[in-house]
Amino acid sequence: MRDRLWRAGLCGRRADPRRRRSLHARIGAGRRGFCRHGGEAGTRGKSPLYAAIGGRLAAIVAVADPIKETTPAAIAALHGLGLKVAMLTGDNALTADAIARQLGIDEVVAEVLPDGKVKAIHRLKEEYGRIAFVGDGINDAPALAAADIGVAVGTGTDIAIEAADVVLMSGHLGGVATAIALSRATIGNIRQNLFWAFAYNAALIPVAAGALYPAWGILLSPIFAAGAMAMSSVFVLGNALRLRGFNPLSLRQEKQHEYRRGSEDIGRFGQDDPLL
């Protein structure tokens, strides 16, 4: 979209698009006003695009991708899991910081190319440990491969999907928190089943073998031993089936967010309406 916009040219002449850093180095006249407007656009979460004609700065266009309504709930769900959220982007720092403030993102790495994202992931690994990276674009493929867990959005590019370890079938970022929470619940369930199986068998196998008979004369009938083994399997299976009732944390956070937003709307309606 950006390429088509700039190839069309301005005032019938071919425009030469450059990012802010390149223009600052090449163009001096009149750049202060443009930079001020560009900075203002960045603080509002918009990306300023600069265009030069004949080596002179001619125009600035501010573009923005609206934040999805489900994204704040997804970020809150990740925080609810005790995770830190970082944003790695090639966009300018002002825009990235503005978006991060709106969403409550903990750390921002802005104005980086694909190799810069890989370097940032290695740095974050050293600082925080294991890293999961979520991406959907061609530029995200190296970072998806470098992270401990690469999560690709199903609506993204094919190369991102191929480089990822996990693919979300929808573009809903809440699926990231759901996948992490479900993975934790599954691992916890496996550990519970292993503990129960070992403890159950460690307690009853000696009894079935007659270890208590010399001292107390206690023997376990083969019929009861077979029933006990069957009950062990039933317990493990029943404990595993509890995962069917798993309630994604992201959905709970989203419902709470919608409830709070609805309450705020009702509150504003009550304040603004002169009849109430």
Tab-separated table of C-alpha atoms in Angstrom:
chain	number	residue	atom	x	y	z
A	1	MET	CA	0.000	0.000	0.000
A	2	ARG	CA	2.792	2.407	0.929
A	3	ASP	CA	4.743	1.574	-2.238
A	4	ARG	CA	1.717	2.252	-4.422
A	5	LEU	CA	1.106	5.529	-2.631
A	6	TRP	CA	4.625	6.806	-3.170
A	7	ARG	CA	4.991	5.517	-6.741
A	8	ALA	CA	1.960	7.595	-7.657
A	9	GLY	CA	4.065	10.662	-6.901
A	10	LEU	CA	3.115	14.093	-5.647
A	11	CYS	CA	2.089	17.025	-7.877
A	12	GLY	CA	2.740	14.926	-10.992
A	13	ARG	CA	6.387	14.211	-10.058
A	14	ARG	CA	7.927	11.054	-8.714
A	15	ALA	CA	8.238	11.190	-4.935
A	16	ASP	CA	11.204	9.789	-3.059
A	17	PRO	CA	10.058	8.254	0.280
A	18	ARG	CA	12.519	8.030	3.130
A	19	ARG	CA	12.231	7.262	6.783
A	20	ARG	CA	12.772	10.039	9.266
A	21	ARG	CA	16.412	9.230	10.000
A	22	SER	CA	17.440	9.324	6.328
A	23	LEU	CA	15.635	12.588	5.694
A	24	HIS	CA	17.214	14.242	8.710
A	25	ALA	CA	20.643	13.449	7.336
A	26	ARG	CA	19.916	14.733	3.803
A	27	ILE	CA	17.443	17.587	4.158
A	28	GLY	CA	17.784	20.613	6.366
A	29	ALA	CA	15.464	23.318	5.108
A	30	GLY	CA	12.046	23.311	6.686
A	31	ARG	CA	12.501	20.005	8.422
A	32	ARG	CA	11.809	21.310	11.936
A	33	GLY	CA	8.157	21.903	11.271
A	34	PHE	CA	7.780	18.520	9.630
A	35	CYS	CA	9.602	16.806	12.462
A	36	ARG	CA	7.378	18.530	15.008
A	37	HIS	CA	4.247	17.360	13.227
A	38	GLY	CA	5.751	13.916	12.804
A	39	GLY	CA	6.544	13.757	16.500
A	40	GLU	CA	3.006	14.793	17.389
A	41	ALA	CA	1.624	12.080	15.124
A	42	GLY	CA	3.946	9.527	16.740
A	43	THR	CA	2.784	10.373	20.250
A	44	ARG	CA	-0.793	9.707	19.089
A	45	GLY	CA	0.174	6.237	17.897
A	46	LYS	CA	0.483	7.120	14.201
A	47	SER	CA	3.458	6.398	11.954
A	48	PRO	CA	4.723	9.472	10.068
A	49	LEU	CA	5.869	8.881	6.487
A	50	TYR	CA	8.047	11.597	4.930
A	51	ALA	CA	8.316	12.345	1.203
A	52	ALA	CA	10.844	14.449	-0.654
A	53	ILE	CA	10.611	15.882	-4.182
A	54	GLY	CA	13.780	16.972	-5.889
A	55	GLY	CA	15.757	16.589	-2.680
A	56	ARG	CA	13.422	18.828	-0.676
A	57	LEU	CA	11.022	17.710	2.018
A	58	ALA	CA	7.529	18.061	0.571
A	59	ALA	CA	4.935	16.132	2.563
A	60	ILE	CA	4.213	14.096	5.638
A	61	VAL	CA	1.501	11.454	5.876
A	62	ALA	CA	0.470	9.905	9.196
A	63	VAL	CA	-0.896	6.367	9.017
A	64	ALA	CA	-2.144	4.138	11.817
A	65	ASP	CA	-3.399	0.618	12.311
A	66	PRO	CA	-6.264	0.640	14.810
A	67	ILE	CA	-5.811	-1.532	17.873
A	68	LYS	CA	-8.167	-4.487	17.856
A	69	GLU	CA	-10.797	-4.405	20.565
A	70	THR	CA	-9.652	-7.806	21.817
A	71	THR	CA	-5.975	-6.841	22.144
A	72	PRO	CA	-6.172	-5.089	25.572
A	73	ALA	CA	-7.861	-8.172	27.028
A	74	ALA	CA	-5.194	-10.417	25.476
A	75	ILE	CA	-2.373	-8.336	26.988
A	76	ALA	CA	-4.141	-8.348	30.370
A	77	ALA	CA	-4.488	-12.139	30.137
A	78	LEU	CA	-0.751	-12.524	29.529
A	79	HIS	CA	-0.027	-10.311	32.530
A	80	GLY	CA	-2.472	-12.426	34.521
A	81	LEU	CA	-0.296	-15.434	33.723
A	82	GLY	CA	2.676	-13.644	35.274
A	83	LEU	CA	4.349	-12.939	31.918
A	84	LYS	CA	6.097	-9.805	30.723
A	85	VAL	CA	5.113	-8.483	27.317
A	86	ALA	CA	7.584	-6.837	24.950
A	87	MET	CA	6.908	-5.319	21.531
A	88	LEU	CA	9.511	-5.608	18.766
A	89	THR	CA	8.695	-3.402	15.800
A	90	GLY	CA	10.285	-1.640	12.884
A	91	ASP	CA	8.091	1.384	13.497
A	92	ASN	CA	9.455	4.597	14.980
A	93	ALA	CA	9.982	4.834	18.726
A	94	LEU	CA	7.379	7.538	19.392
A	95	THR	CA	4.590	5.527	17.785
A	96	ALA	CA	5.684	2.300	19.470
A	97	ASP	CA	5.842	3.961	22.896
A	98	ALA	CA	2.378	5.460	22.425
A	99	ILE	CA	0.884	2.065	21.542
A	100	ALA	CA	2.721	0.431	24.434
A	101	ARG	CA	1.282	2.945	26.899
A	102	GLN	CA	-2.229	2.294	25.634
A	103	LEU	CA	-1.879	-1.468	25.971
A	104	GLY	CA	0.275	-1.666	29.092
A	105	ILE	CA	3.207	-3.339	27.305
A	106	ASP	CA	6.247	-3.687	29.569
A	107	GLU	CA	9.116	-3.182	27.121
A	108	VAL	CA	9.480	-1.729	23.622
A	109	VAL	CA	12.192	-2.312	21.050
A	110	ALA	CA	11.486	-0.020	18.107
A	111	GLU	CA	13.043	0.892	14.748
A	112	VAL	CA	14.612	-2.530	14.244
A	113	LEU	CA	15.041	-4.586	11.095
A	114	PRO	CA	14.511	-8.386	11.052
A	115	ASP	CA	18.097	-9.046	12.216
A	116	GLY	CA	17.579	-6.461	14.958
A	117	LYS	CA	14.586	-8.437	16.212
A	118	VAL	CA	16.764	-11.540	16.452
A	119	LYS	CA	19.383	-9.622	18.444
A	120	ALA	CA	16.658	-8.257	20.716
A	121	ILE	CA	15.353	-11.787	21.331
A	122	HIS	CA	18.832	-12.988	22.315
A	123	ARG	CA	19.154	-10.048	24.703
A	124	LEU	CA	15.741	-10.709	26.225
A	125	LYS	CA	16.664	-14.387	26.633
A	126	GLU	CA	19.710	-13.427	28.665
A	127	GLU	CA	17.660	-11.043	30.791
A	128	TYR	CA	14.415	-12.968	31.306
A	129	GLY	CA	15.016	-16.572	30.219
A	130	ARG	CA	12.764	-18.448	27.807
A	131	ILE	CA	11.068	-16.341	25.141
A	132	ALA	CA	7.914	-16.865	23.112
A	133	PHE	CA	7.626	-14.642	20.044
A	134	VAL	CA	4.365	-13.917	18.232
A	135	GLY	CA	4.446	-12.710	14.638
A	136	ASP	CA	2.612	-12.849	11.345
A	137	GLY	CA	4.787	-11.156	8.732
A	138	ILE	CA	7.721	-12.018	6.492
A	139	ASN	CA	9.990	-9.832	8.625
A	140	ASP	CA	9.010	-11.862	11.691
A	141	ALA	CA	10.239	-15.203	10.326
A	142	PRO	CA	13.851	-14.912	11.636
A	143	ALA	CA	12.610	-13.912	15.089
A	144	LEU	CA	10.072	-16.754	15.118
A	145	ALA	CA	12.884	-19.201	14.420
A	146	ALA	CA	15.216	-17.642	17.016
A	147	ALA	CA	12.717	-17.683	19.899
A	148	ASP	CA	12.284	-20.687	22.196
A	149	ILE	CA	8.672	-20.875	21.044
A	150	GLY	CA	7.554	-19.210	17.835
A	151	VAL	CA	3.829	-18.501	17.594
A	152	ALA	CA	2.437	-17.528	14.201
A	153	VAL	CA	-0.975	-16.028	13.603
A	154	GLY	CA	-2.974	-18.168	11.195
A	155	THR	CA	-3.943	-15.115	9.140
A	156	GLY	CA	-0.274	-14.221	8.570
A	157	THR	CA	2.174	-15.050	5.798
A	158	ASP	CA	3.144	-18.579	4.818
A	159	ILE	CA	6.815	-18.085	5.693
A	160	ALA	CA	5.906	-16.968	9.213
A	161	ILE	CA	3.690	-20.033	9.637
A	162	GLU	CA	6.484	-22.322	8.403
A	163	ALA	CA	9.031	-20.778	10.800
A	164	ALA	CA	6.768	-21.023	13.860
A	165	ASP	CA	6.343	-23.872	16.337
A	166	VAL	CA	2.701	-23.076	17.099
A	167	VAL	CA	0.105	-21.686	14.683
A	168	LEU	CA	-3.021	-19.931	15.926
A	169	MET	CA	-5.949	-20.708	13.668
A	170	SER	CA	-7.422	-17.218	14.075
A	171	GLY	CA	-6.042	-13.710	14.291
A	172	HIS	CA	-7.261	-13.341	17.890
A	173	LEU	CA	-4.251	-12.585	20.105
A	174	GLY	CA	-6.167	-13.994	23.047
A	175	GLY	CA	-5.265	-17.378	21.590
A	176	VAL	CA	-1.677	-16.818	22.764
A	177	ALA	CA	-2.724	-16.579	26.405
A	178	THR	CA	-5.124	-19.490	25.917
A	179	ALA	CA	-2.373	-21.679	24.455
A	180	ILE	CA	0.007	-20.871	27.306
A	181	ALA	CA	-2.627	-21.380	30.012
A	182	LEU	CA	-3.809	-24.645	28.447
A	183	SER	CA	-0.213	-25.885	28.174
A	184	ARG	CA	0.381	-25.138	31.841
A	185	ALA	CA	-2.861	-26.855	32.815
A	186	THR	CA	-1.950	-29.908	30.729
A	187	ILE	CA	1.532	-30.209	32.246
A	188	GLY	CA	0.043	-29.806	35.732
A	189	ASN	CA	-2.501	-32.512	34.978
A	190	ILE	CA	0.222	-34.882	33.755
A	191	ARG	CA	2.236	-34.328	36.927
A	192	GLN	CA	-0.824	-35.002	39.083
A	193	ASN	CA	-1.523	-38.253	37.231
A	194	LEU	CA	2.085	-39.407	37.495
A	195	PHE	CA	2.176	-38.655	41.222
A	196	TRP	CA	-1.115	-40.501	41.793
A	197	ALA	CA	-0.032	-43.521	39.741
A	198	PHE	CA	3.327	-43.861	41.503
A	199	ALA	CA	1.906	-43.255	44.985
A	200	TYR	CA	-1.023	-45.617	44.426
A	201	ASN	CA	1.151	-48.441	43.124
A	202	ALA	CA	3.887	-47.869	45.711
A	203	ALA	CA	1.282	-48.229	48.486
A	204	LEU	CA	-0.710	-51.226	47.202
A	205	ILE	CA	1.797	-53.412	45.347
A	206	PRO	CA	3.648	-54.372	48.574
A	207	VAL	CA	0.291	-55.178	50.184
A	208	ALA	CA	-0.719	-57.336	47.228
A	209	ALA	CA	2.664	-59.095	47.369
A	210	GLY	CA	2.078	-60.062	51.026
A	211	ALA	CA	4.626	-57.714	52.626
A	212	LEU	CA	2.290	-57.109	55.569
A	213	TYR	CA	1.393	-60.776	56.125
A	214	PRO	CA	4.349	-61.770	58.354
A	215	ALA	CA	3.726	-58.923	60.809
A	216	TRP	CA	-0.039	-58.415	60.749
A	217	GLY	CA	-1.393	-61.261	58.667
A	218	ILE	CA	-2.865	-58.908	56.058
A	219	LEU	CA	-3.350	-60.191	52.513
A	220	LEU	CA	-5.019	-58.474	49.565
A	221	SER	CA	-7.394	-60.625	47.579
A	222	PRO	CA	-6.574	-60.797	43.855
A	223	ILE	CA	-10.112	-59.655	43.155
A	224	PHE	CA	-9.655	-56.488	45.200
A	225	ALA	CA	-6.167	-55.975	43.693
A	226	ALA	CA	-7.615	-56.062	40.174
A	227	GLY	CA	-10.378	-53.669	41.218
A	228	ALA	CA	-7.809	-51.324	42.775
A	229	MET	CA	-5.789	-51.257	39.567
A	230	ALA	CA	-8.921	-50.508	37.559
A	231	MET	CA	-9.828	-47.682	39.942
A	232	SER	CA	-6.344	-46.236	39.478
A	233	SER	CA	-6.903	-46.056	35.714
A	234	VAL	CA	-10.359	-44.572	36.206
A	235	PHE	CA	-8.966	-41.891	38.511
A	236	VAL	CA	-6.189	-40.939	36.076
A	237	LEU	CA	-8.633	-40.788	33.167
A	238	GLY	CA	-11.156	-38.758	35.176
A	239	ASN	CA	-8.467	-36.310	36.247
A	240	ALA	CA	-7.384	-35.861	32.605
A	241	LEU	CA	-10.988	-35.234	31.528
A	242	ARG	CA	-11.101	-32.211	33.836
A	243	LEU	CA	-9.262	-30.346	31.087
A	244	ARG	CA	-12.484	-30.374	29.094
A	245	GLY	CA	-13.751	-27.762	31.521
A	246	PHE	CA	-10.758	-25.505	30.910
A	247	ASN	CA	-11.818	-21.862	30.849
A	248	PRO	CA	-9.387	-19.711	28.852
A	249	LEU	CA	-8.031	-16.846	30.902
A	250	SER	CA	-8.145	-14.569	27.848
A	251	LEU	CA	-11.914	-15.021	27.555
A	252	ARG	CA	-12.413	-14.192	31.232
A	253	GLN	CA	-10.261	-11.078	30.861
A	254	GLU	CA	-12.158	-10.092	27.711
A	255	LYS	CA	-15.520	-10.440	29.449
A	256	GLN	CA	-14.262	-8.359	32.379
A	257	HIS	CA	-12.963	-5.734	29.930
A	258	GLU	CA	-16.319	-5.604	28.137
A	259	TYR	CA	-18.141	-5.353	31.469
A	260	ARG	CA	-15.931	-2.478	32.636
A	261	ARG	CA	-16.296	-0.722	29.288
A	262	GLY	CA	-20.078	-1.113	29.453
A	263	SER	CA	-20.121	0.213	33.015
A	264	GLU	CA	-18.059	3.234	31.973
A	265	ASP	CA	-20.427	3.916	29.065
A	266	ILE	CA	-23.428	3.732	31.395
A	267	GLY	CA	-21.665	6.060	33.830
A	268	ARG	CA	-20.917	8.620	31.114
A	269	PHE	CA	-24.488	8.384	29.844
A	270	GLY	CA	-25.791	9.080	33.320
A	271	GLN	CA	-23.492	12.099	33.732
A	272	ASP	CA	-24.184	13.618	30.336
A	273	ASP	CA	-27.953	13.092	30.214
A	274	PRO	CA	-29.718	16.091	31.851
A	275	LEU	CA	-32.782	13.960	32.550
A	276	LEU	CA	-30.918	11.718	35.012
